[in-house]
XYZ file of C-alpha atoms in Angstrom:
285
model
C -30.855 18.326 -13.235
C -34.533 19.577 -13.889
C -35.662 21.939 -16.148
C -38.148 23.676 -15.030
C -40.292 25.711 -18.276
C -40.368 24.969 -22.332
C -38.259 27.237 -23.130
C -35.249 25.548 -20.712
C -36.292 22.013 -22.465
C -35.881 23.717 -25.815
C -32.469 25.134 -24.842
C -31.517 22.028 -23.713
C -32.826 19.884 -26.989
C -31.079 23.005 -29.008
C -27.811 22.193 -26.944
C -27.883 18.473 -27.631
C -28.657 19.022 -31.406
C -25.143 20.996 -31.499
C -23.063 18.580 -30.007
C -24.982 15.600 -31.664
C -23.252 17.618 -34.837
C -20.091 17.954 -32.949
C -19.785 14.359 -32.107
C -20.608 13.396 -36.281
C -18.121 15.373 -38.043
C -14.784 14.381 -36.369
C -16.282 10.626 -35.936
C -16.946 10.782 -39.964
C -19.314 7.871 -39.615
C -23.130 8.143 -37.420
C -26.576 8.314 -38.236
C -27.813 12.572 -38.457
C -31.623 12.801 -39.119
C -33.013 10.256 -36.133
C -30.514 11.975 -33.389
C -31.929 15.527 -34.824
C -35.294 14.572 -35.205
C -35.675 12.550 -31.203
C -33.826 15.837 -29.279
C -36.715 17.390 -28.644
C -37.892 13.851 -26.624
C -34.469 13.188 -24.667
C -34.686 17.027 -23.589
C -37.801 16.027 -22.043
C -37.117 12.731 -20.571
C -33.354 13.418 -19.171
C -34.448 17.088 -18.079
C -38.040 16.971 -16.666
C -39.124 13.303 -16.542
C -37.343 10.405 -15.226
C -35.526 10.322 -11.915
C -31.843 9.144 -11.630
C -28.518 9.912 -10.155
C -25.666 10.547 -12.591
C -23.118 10.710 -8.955
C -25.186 6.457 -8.331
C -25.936 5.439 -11.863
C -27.165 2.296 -10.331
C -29.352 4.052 -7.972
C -31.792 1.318 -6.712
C -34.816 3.827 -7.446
C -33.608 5.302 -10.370
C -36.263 4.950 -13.379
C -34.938 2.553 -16.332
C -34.228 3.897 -19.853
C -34.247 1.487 -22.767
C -33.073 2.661 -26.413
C -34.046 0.183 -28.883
C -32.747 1.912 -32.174
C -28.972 2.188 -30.918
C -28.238 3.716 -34.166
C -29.683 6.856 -32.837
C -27.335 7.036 -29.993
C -25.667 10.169 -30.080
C -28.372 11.835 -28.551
C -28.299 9.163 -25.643
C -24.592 10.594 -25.152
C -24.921 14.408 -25.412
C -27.753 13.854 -23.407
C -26.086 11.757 -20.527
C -23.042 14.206 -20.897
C -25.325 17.297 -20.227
C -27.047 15.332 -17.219
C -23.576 14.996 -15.701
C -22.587 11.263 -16.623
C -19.616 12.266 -17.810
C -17.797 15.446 -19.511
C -19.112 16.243 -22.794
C -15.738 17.057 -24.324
C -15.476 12.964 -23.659
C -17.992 12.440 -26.542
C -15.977 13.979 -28.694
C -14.173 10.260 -29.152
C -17.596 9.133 -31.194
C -17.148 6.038 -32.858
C -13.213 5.883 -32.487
C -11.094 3.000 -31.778
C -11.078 2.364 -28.129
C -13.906 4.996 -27.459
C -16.495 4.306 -24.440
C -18.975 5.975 -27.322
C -19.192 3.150 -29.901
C -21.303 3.712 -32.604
C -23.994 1.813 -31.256
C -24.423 1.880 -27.504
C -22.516 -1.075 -24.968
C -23.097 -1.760 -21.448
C -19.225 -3.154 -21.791
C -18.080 0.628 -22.009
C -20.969 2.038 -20.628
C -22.118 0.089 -18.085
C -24.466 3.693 -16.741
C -26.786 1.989 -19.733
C -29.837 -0.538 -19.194
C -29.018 -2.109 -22.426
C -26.822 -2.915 -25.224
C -28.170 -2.127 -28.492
C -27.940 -2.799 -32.056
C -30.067 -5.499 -33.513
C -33.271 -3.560 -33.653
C -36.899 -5.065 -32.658
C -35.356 -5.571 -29.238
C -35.503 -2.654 -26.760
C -39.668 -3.073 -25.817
C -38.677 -6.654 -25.112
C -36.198 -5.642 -22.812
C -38.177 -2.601 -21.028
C -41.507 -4.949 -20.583
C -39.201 -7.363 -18.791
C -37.438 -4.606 -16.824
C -41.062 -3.665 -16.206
C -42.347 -6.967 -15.359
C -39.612 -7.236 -12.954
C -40.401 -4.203 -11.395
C -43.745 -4.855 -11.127
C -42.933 -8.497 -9.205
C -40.391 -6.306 -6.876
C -43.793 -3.556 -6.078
C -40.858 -0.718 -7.024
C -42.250 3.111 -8.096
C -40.011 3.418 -10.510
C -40.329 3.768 -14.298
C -39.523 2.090 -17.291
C -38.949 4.513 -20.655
C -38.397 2.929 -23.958
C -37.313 4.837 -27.072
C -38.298 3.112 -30.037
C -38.381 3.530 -33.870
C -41.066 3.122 -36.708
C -38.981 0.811 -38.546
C -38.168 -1.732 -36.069
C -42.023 -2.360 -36.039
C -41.178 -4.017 -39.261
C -39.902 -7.026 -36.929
C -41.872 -9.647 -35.337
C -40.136 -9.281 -32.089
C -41.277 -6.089 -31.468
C -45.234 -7.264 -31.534
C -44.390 -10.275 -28.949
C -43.107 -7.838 -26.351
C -46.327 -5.883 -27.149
C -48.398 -8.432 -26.299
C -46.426 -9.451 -23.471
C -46.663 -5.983 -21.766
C -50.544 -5.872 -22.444
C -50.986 -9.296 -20.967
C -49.294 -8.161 -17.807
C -51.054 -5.028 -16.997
C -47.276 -2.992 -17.193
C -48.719 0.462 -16.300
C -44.812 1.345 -15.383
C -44.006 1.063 -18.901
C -44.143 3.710 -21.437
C -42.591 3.661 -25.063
C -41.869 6.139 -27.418
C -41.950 5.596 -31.249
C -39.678 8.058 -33.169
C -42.464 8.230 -36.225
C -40.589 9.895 -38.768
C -41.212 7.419 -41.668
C -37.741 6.871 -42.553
C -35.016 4.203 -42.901
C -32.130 3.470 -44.641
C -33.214 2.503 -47.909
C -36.168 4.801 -48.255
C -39.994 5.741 -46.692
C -41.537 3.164 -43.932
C -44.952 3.089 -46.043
C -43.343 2.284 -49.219
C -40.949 -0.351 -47.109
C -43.360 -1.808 -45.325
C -46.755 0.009 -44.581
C -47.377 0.601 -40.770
C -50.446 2.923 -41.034
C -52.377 3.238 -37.914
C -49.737 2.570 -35.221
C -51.740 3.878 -32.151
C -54.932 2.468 -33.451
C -52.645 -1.201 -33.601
C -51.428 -0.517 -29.939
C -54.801 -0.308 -28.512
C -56.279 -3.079 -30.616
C -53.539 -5.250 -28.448
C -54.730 -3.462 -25.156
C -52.405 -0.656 -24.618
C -53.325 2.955 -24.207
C -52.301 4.501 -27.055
C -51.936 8.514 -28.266
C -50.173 10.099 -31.738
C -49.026 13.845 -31.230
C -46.348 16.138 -32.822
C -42.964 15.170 -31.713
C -41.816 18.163 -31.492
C -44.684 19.914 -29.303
C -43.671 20.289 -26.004
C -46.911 20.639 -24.107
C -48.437 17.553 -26.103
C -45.748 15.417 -24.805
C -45.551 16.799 -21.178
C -49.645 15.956 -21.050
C -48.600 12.318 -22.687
C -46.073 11.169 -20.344
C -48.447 12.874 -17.509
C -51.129 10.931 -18.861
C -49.079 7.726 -18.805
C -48.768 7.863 -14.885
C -52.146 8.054 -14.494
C -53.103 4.831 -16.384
C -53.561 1.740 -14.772
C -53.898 -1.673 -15.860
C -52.142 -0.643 -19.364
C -48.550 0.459 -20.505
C -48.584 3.535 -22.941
C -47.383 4.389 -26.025
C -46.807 7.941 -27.333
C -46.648 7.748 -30.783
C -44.334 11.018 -31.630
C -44.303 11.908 -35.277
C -40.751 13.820 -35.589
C -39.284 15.466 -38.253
C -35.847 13.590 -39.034
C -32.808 16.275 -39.432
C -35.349 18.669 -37.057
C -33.269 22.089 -36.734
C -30.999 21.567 -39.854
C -32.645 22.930 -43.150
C -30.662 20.673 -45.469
C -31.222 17.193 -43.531
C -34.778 17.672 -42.500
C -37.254 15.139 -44.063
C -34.708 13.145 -46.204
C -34.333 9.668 -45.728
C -30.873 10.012 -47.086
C -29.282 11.286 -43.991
C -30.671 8.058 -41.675
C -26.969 7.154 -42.020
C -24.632 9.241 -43.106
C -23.089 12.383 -40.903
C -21.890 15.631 -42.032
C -19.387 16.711 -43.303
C -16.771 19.573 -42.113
C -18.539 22.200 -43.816
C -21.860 20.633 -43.452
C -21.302 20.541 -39.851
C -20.449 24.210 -39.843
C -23.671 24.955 -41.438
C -25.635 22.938 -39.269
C -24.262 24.665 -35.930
C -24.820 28.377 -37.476
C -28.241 27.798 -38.574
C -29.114 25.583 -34.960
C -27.263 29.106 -33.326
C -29.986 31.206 -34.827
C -32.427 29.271 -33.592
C -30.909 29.411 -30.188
C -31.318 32.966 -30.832
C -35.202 32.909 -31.587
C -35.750 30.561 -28.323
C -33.760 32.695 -26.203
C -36.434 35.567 -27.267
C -39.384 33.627 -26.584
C -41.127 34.279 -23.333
C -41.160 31.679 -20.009
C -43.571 29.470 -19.190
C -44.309 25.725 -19.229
């Protein structure tokens, strides 16, 4: 399904935001602010970007999506629901004994995925060889990658940078959820990553920093991206975490902890007014 205007893609990232709630509460367990925080991005990539089948998951052409920060994957399921994987009243088993939707995502129950995640500093590696194979094959087909700031924090996650730049993977294009946040506190008191786009192009990638929540910014990125040659991209999108809920938005403390009944009830009432003040806006992409 492809949306076709801003306002759609906000609907949609509004929509996902709601049942990323609805899938926390019941489960009792999940990560809230990075799920929030990367809607606005999946809307984007499941509704107007990438090409796939949901009827042929393994659709030969189909372009490849990696998530590398698994935590974060309850906005991988509401989105794949709402693209027609699979009913979304089927994500409402989050994280429970048995479920297909285990807290971090497995090709074993969900074999519509690329990739298992979980260990982070491990998703680029996996897209720039999805890439590189893609590349070897001459396919048109893309390769996405959703990765976080944190994970940058591990050495793995420079190799597969320098990998892709060595190897010319114009079909690759990552996405760093920049919201300066993990579990135990801010990334620049953790472990300072300052510059990120100005490291990605030292290593020979084309490289570009905008809001994370602007839609025409990251239209003109990912359009941008096709247009490159001889260098994969990365779009370094600085998100709010909790985007959409007043009382998670910005703190570190909800990286890992979800909602609670009344919390969640709060969430969805203030995320239904702002379906309201979407719905009011006027068309146009």
């Amino acid at each position: 399904m492809k949306l076709a205007t801003i306002k759609e893609l906000k609907l949609m990232a509004n929509t996902i935001r709601q049942d990323v709630i609805r899938m926390l509460v019941p489960a009792a367990s999940g990560h809230t602010a990075g799920p929030l925080g990367l809607s606005d991005i999946f809307s984007i990539l499941f509704f107007h970007e990438m090409n796939y089948k949901p009827e042929q998951p393994k659709w030969g052409e189909r372009d490849r999506f990696v998530l590398s920060n698994g935590h974060v994957c309850a906005v991988l399921y509401a989105s794949m629901a709402r693209a027609g994987y699979y009913p979304i009243e089927s994500t409402l088993t989050f994280r429970k004994m048995g479920s297909k939707f285990q807290g971090h995502p497995s090709r074993h129950w969900l074999p519509e995925i690329e990739n298992s995640s979980g260990p982070l500093g491990e998703g680029l590696a996996i897209a720039s060889g999805i890439a590189m194979a893609g590349k070897l094959d001459k396919k048109e087909w893309r390769v996405y990658c959703v990765t976080s700031d944190g994970e940058h924090q591990e050495g793995s996650t420079w190799e597969a940078v320098m990998f892709a730049a060595k190897y010319k993977l114009d079909n690759l294009v990552a996405i760093c959820d920049r919201n300066y946040i993990q579990i135990d506190g801010n990334t620049e008191e953790i472990m300072p990553l300052g510059d990120m786009a100005a490291k990605y192009r030292a290593f020979g990638w084309n490289a570009v920093t905008v809001n994370g929540h602007d839609y025409k910014a990251l239209l003109k990125a990912l359009d941008d991206a096709k247009k490159m040659k001889g260098r994969p991209t990365m779009i370094i999108a600085e998100t709010m975490p909790g985007k959409g809920v007043s009382f998670v938005e910005g703190k570190y403390e909800w990286h890992g902890k979800p909602p609670s009944k009344e919390e969640g009830e709060k969430a969805i009432a203030e995320l239904e007014e702002e379906r309201k003040r979407i719905e009011a806006q006027p068309e146009g992409l």
